[in-house]
Each structure stands twice: as structure tokens, then as C-alpha cells.
PDB file of C-alpha atoms in Angstrom:
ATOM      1  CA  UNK A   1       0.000   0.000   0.000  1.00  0.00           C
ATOM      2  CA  UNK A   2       1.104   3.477  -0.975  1.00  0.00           C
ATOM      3  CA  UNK A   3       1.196   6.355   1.277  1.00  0.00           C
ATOM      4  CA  UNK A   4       0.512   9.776   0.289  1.00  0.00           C
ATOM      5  CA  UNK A   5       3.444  12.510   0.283  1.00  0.00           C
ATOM      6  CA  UNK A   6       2.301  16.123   2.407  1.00  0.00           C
ATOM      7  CA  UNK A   7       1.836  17.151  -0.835  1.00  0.00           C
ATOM      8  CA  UNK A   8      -0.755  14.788  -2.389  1.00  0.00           C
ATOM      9  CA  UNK A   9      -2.612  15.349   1.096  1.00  0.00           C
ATOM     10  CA  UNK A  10      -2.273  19.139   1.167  1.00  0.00           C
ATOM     11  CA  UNK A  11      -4.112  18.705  -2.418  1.00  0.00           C
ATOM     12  CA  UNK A  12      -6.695  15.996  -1.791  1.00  0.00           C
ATOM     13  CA  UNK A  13      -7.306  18.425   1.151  1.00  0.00           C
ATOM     14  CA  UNK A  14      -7.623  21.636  -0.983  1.00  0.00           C
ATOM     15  CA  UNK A  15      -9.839  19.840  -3.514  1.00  0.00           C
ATOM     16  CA  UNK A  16     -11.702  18.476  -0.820  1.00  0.00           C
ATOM     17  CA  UNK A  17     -12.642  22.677   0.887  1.00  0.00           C
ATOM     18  CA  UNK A  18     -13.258  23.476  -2.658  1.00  0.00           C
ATOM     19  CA  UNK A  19     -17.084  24.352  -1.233  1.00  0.00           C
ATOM     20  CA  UNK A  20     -15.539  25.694   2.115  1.00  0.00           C
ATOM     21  CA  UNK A  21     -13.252  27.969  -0.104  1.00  0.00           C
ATOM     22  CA  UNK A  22     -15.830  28.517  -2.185  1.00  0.00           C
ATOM     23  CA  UNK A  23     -17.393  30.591   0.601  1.00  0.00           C
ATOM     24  CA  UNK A  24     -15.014  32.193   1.751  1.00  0.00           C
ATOM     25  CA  UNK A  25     -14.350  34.156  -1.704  1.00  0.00           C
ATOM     26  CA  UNK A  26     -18.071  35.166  -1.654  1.00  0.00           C
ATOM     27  CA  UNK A  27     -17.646  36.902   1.293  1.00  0.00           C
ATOM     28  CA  UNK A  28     -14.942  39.660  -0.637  1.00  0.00           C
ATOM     29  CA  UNK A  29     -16.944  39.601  -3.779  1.00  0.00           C
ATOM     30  CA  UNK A  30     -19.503  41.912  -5.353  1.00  0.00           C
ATOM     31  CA  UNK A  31     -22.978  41.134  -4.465  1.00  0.00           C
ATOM     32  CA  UNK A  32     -24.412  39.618  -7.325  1.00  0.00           C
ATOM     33  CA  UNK A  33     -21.586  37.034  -7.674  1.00  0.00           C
ATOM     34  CA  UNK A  34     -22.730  33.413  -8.275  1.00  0.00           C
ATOM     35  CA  UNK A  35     -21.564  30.552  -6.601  1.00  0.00           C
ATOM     36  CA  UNK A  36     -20.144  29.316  -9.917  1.00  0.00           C
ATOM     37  CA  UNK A  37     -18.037  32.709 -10.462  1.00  0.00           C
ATOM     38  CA  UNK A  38     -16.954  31.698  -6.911  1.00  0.00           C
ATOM     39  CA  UNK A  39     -15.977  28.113  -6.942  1.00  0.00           C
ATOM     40  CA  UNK A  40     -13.958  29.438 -10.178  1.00  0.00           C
ATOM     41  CA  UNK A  41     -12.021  31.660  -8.020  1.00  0.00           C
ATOM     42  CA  UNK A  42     -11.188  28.439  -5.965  1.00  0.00           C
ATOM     43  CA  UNK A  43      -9.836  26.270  -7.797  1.00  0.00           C
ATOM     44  CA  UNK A  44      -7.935  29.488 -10.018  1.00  0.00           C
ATOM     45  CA  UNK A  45      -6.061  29.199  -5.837  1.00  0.00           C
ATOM     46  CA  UNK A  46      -6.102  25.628  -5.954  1.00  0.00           C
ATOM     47  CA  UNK A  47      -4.306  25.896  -8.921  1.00  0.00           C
ATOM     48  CA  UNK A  48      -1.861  28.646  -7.820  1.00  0.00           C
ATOM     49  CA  UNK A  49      -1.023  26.747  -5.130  1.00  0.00           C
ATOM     50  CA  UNK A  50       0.372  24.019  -7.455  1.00  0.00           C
ATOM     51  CA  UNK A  51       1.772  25.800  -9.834  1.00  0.00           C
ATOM     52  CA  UNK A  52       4.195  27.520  -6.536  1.00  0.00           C
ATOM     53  CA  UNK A  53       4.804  23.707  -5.151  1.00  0.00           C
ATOM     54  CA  UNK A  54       6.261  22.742  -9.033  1.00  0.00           C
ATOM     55  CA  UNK A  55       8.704  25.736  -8.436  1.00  0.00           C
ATOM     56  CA  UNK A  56       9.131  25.965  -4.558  1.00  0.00           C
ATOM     57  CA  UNK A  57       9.930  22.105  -3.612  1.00  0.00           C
ATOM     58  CA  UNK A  58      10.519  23.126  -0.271  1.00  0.00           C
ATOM     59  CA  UNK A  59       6.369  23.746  -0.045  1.00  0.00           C
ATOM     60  CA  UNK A  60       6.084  20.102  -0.313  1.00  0.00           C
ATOM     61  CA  UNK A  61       6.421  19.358   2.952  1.00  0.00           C
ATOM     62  CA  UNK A  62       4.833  21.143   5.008  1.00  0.00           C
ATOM     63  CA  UNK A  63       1.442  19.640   6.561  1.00  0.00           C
ATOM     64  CA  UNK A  64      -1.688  19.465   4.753  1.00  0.00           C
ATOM     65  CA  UNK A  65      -3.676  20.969   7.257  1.00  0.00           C
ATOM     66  CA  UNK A  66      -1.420  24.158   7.427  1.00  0.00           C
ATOM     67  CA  UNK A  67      -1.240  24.243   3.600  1.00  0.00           C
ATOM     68  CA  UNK A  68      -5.322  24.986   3.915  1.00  0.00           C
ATOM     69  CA  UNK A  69      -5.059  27.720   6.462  1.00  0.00           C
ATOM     70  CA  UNK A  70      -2.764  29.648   4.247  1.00  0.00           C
ATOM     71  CA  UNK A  71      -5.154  29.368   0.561  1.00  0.00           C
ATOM     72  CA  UNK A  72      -8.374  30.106   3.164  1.00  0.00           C
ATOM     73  CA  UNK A  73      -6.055  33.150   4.849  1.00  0.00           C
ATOM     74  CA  UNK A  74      -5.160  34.560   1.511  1.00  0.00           C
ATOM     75  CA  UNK A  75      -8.992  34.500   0.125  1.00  0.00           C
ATOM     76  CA  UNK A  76      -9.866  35.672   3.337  1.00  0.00           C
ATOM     77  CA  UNK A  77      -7.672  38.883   2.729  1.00  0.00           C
ATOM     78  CA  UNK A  78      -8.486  39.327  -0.765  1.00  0.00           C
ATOM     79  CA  UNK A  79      -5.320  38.725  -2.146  1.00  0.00           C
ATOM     80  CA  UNK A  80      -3.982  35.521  -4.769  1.00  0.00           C
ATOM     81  CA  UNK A  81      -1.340  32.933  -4.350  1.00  0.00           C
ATOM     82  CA  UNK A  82      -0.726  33.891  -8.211  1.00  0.00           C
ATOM     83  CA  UNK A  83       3.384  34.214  -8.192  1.00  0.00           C
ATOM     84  CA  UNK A  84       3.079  36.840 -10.516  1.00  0.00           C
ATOM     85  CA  UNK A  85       1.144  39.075  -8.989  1.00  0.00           C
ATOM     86  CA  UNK A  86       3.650  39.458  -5.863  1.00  0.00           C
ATOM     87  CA  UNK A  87       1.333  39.664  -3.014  1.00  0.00           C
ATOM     88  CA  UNK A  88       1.796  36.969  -0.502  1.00  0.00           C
ATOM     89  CA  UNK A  89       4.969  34.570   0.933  1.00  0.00           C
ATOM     90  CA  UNK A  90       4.993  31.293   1.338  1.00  0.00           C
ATOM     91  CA  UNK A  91       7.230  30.091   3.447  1.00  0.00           C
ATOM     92  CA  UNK A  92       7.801  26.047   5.193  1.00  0.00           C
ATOM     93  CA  UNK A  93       7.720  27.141   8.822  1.00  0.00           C
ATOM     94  CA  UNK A  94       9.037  24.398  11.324  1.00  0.00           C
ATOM     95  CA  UNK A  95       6.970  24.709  13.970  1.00  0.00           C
ATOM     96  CA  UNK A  96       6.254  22.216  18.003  1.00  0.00           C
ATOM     97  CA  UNK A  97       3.569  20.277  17.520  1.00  0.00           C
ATOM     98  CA  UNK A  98       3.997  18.702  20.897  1.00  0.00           C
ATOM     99  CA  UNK A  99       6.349  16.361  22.748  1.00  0.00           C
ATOM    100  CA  UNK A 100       7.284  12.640  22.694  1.00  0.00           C
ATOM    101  CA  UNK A 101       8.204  12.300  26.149  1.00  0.00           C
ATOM    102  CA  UNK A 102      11.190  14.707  27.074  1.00  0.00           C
ATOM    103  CA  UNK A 103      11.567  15.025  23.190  1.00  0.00           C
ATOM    104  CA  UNK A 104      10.030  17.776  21.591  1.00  0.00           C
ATOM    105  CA  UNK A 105       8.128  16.789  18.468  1.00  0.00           C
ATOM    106  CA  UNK A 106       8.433  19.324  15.187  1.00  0.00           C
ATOM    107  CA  UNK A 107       6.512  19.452  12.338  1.00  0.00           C
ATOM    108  CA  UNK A 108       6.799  21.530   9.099  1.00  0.00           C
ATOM    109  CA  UNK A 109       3.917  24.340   8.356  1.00  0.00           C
ATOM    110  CA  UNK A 110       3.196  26.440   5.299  1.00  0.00           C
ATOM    111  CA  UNK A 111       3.725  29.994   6.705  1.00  0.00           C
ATOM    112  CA  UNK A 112       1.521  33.047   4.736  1.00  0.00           C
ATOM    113  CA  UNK A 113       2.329  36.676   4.687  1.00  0.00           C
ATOM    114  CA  UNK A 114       1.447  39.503   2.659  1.00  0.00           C
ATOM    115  CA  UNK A 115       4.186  41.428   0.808  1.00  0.00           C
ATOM    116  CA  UNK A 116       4.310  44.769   1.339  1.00  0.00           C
ATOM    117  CA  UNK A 117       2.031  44.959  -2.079  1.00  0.00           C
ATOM    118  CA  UNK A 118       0.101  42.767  -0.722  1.00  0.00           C
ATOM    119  CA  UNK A 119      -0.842  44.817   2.726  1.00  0.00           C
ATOM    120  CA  UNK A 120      -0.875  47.460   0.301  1.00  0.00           C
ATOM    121  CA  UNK A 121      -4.078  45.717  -1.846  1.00  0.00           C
ATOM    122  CA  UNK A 122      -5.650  44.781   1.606  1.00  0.00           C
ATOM    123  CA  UNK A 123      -5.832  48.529   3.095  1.00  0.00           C
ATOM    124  CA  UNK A 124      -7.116  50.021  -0.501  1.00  0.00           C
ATOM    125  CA  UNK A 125      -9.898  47.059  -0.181  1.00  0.00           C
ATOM    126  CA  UNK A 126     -11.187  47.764   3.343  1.00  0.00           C
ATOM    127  CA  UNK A 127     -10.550  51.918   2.746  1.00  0.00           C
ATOM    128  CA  UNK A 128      -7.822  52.244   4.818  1.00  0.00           C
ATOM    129  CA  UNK A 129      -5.547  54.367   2.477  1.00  0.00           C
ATOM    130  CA  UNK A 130      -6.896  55.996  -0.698  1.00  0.00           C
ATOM    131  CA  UNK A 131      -3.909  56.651  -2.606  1.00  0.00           C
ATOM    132  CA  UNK A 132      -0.153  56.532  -2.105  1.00  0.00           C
ATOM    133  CA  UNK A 133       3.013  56.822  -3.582  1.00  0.00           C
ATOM    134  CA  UNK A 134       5.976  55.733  -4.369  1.00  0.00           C
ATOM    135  CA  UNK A 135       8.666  55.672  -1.429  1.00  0.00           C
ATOM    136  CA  UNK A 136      11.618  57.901  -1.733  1.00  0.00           C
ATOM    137  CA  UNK A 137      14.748  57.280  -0.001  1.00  0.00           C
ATOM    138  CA  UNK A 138      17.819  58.953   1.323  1.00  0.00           C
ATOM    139  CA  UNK A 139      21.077  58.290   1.778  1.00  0.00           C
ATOM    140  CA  UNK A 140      23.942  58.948   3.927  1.00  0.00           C
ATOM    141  CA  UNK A 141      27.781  60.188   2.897  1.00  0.00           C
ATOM    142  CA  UNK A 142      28.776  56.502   3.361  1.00  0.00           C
ATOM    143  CA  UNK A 143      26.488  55.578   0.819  1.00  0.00           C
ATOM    144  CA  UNK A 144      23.852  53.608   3.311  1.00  0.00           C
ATOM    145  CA  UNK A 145      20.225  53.952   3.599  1.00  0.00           C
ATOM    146  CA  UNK A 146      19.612  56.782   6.073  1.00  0.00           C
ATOM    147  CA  UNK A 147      15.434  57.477   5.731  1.00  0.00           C
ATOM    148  CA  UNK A 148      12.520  56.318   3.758  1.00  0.00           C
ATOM    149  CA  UNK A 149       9.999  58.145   3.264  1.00  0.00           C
ATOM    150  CA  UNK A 150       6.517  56.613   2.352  1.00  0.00           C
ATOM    151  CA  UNK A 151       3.191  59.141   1.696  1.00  0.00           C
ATOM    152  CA  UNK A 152      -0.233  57.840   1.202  1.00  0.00           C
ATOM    153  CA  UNK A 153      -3.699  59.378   1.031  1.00  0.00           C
ATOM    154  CA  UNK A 154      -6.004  58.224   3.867  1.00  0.00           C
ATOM    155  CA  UNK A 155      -9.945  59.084   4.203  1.00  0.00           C
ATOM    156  CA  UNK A 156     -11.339  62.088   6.481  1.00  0.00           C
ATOM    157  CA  UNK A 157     -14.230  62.495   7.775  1.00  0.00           C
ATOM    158  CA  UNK A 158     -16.442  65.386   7.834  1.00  0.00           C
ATOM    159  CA  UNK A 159     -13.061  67.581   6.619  1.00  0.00           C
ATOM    160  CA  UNK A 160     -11.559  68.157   3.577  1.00  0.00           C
ATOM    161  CA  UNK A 161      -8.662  65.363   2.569  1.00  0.00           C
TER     162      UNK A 161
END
């Protein structure tokens, strides 16, 4: 008997929240989105998520369960696993899972964070900042970063911007 590879579960698993993620993507879309239009968005993630596994083997191993909580975590923020688009890590995360008597017991998870991009995309979507622009930095005689300077456009209320 054959036993599945993390990655073969972390799949079967994905397929298997389809529905659950599914859900989760019609929360963030415009009303008036079918579940169709949202299941598509799924499995576009699903899909993502394979396509970064054929070019990150390092992904491979981390546990199914974990793999999951990162798609659902990035549709939950609005972003895509889409390695073009720049706006989440990935990273295998070795994390305790518990302890085998004195020995403590580690298991590999799929750690998600937004790029900078990507928190970028999440505070235009929930109206946090309006507009921004590009940083500008500064630098010292030596040659070394000294300041960076970072302006964005956020909403006021009741006041002119």
C-alpha cells in the first residue's frame, strides 16, 4: 500500500474545501456574484497553489492541514497565491507540535504573509488608504540607507482630505 506525500494530502485536502473555499471568496466579492463565479475563483487558488509547489519544492512538505489555512487566509484577505502578482509569501515554517516524552516533536507548516504589495491591496480594499506613492529614499555620505519616506492618502471624515 502506498502512502501519500504532504503534498498529495495538502491537495486531496484543498480539492476536498473546494465548497468551504468557495465561501469564503463570496464573502470579498460583489454582491451579485454566483456561486459558480466563486468556486472558479477556488480552484484558479487551488491551482496557484500548485503551480508555486512545481517551483518551490521546499512547499512540499509542510502539513496538509497548514497548507489549507494559508489558501483560506489569503482568500480571506483578498489577495492571490498567483506568483506573478507578488502579493503573498509562502514560506515552510518548522513549527512544536507537541512532545514525545522529554523530546520535543516538530513538524513543518506552510507559513503566509502579505508582501508589502500585498498589505498594500488589503488597506485600498477595506478603505484604509486611498492613494499613495511611491517611497523615496535617502542616503547617507557613506552611501547607506539613512530614511525612507513613504506618503499615502487616507480618508477624512467630515473635513476636507
Amino acid at each position: 500500500m502506498e502512502t501519500q506525500t504532504n503534498e498529495q494530502k495538502g491537495l486531496a485536502l484543498l480539492n476536498e474545501q473546494r465548497p468551504t473555499l468557495a465561501q469564503l471568496v463570496l464573502v470579498s466579492m460583489p454582491q451579485g456574484t454566483t456561486l459558480e463565479q466563486a468556486t472558479n475563483v477556488a480552484i484558479k487558488e487551488i491551482s496557484n497553489y500548485e503551480a508555486l509547489i512545481s517551483m518551490k519544492p521546499e512547499l512540499k512538505v509542510c502539513n496538509p492541514k497548514s497548507v489549507v489555512q494559508a489558501v483560506k487566509q489569503c482568500i480571506n484577505d483578498g489577495l492571490t497565491l498567483s506568483q506573478s502578482s507578488g502579493l503573498v509569501y509562502l514560506l515552510p515554517t518548522k513549527v512544536k507540535v507537541g512532545q514525545n516524552g522529554n523530546q520535543d516533536v516538530y513538524d513543518w507548516a506552510l507559513s503566509y504573509d502579505p508582501t508589502a504589495n500585498g498589505r498594500l491591496s488589503i488597506a485600498y480594499q477595506s478603505g484604509s488608504i486611498l492613494d499613495h506613492k511611491l517611497p523615496t529614499h535617502t542616503f547617507d555620505a557613506e552611501g547607506k540607507l539613512d530614511t525612507v519616506t513613504f506618503e499615502f492618502l487616507v480618508p477624512s471624515f467630515g473635513q476636507p482630505r
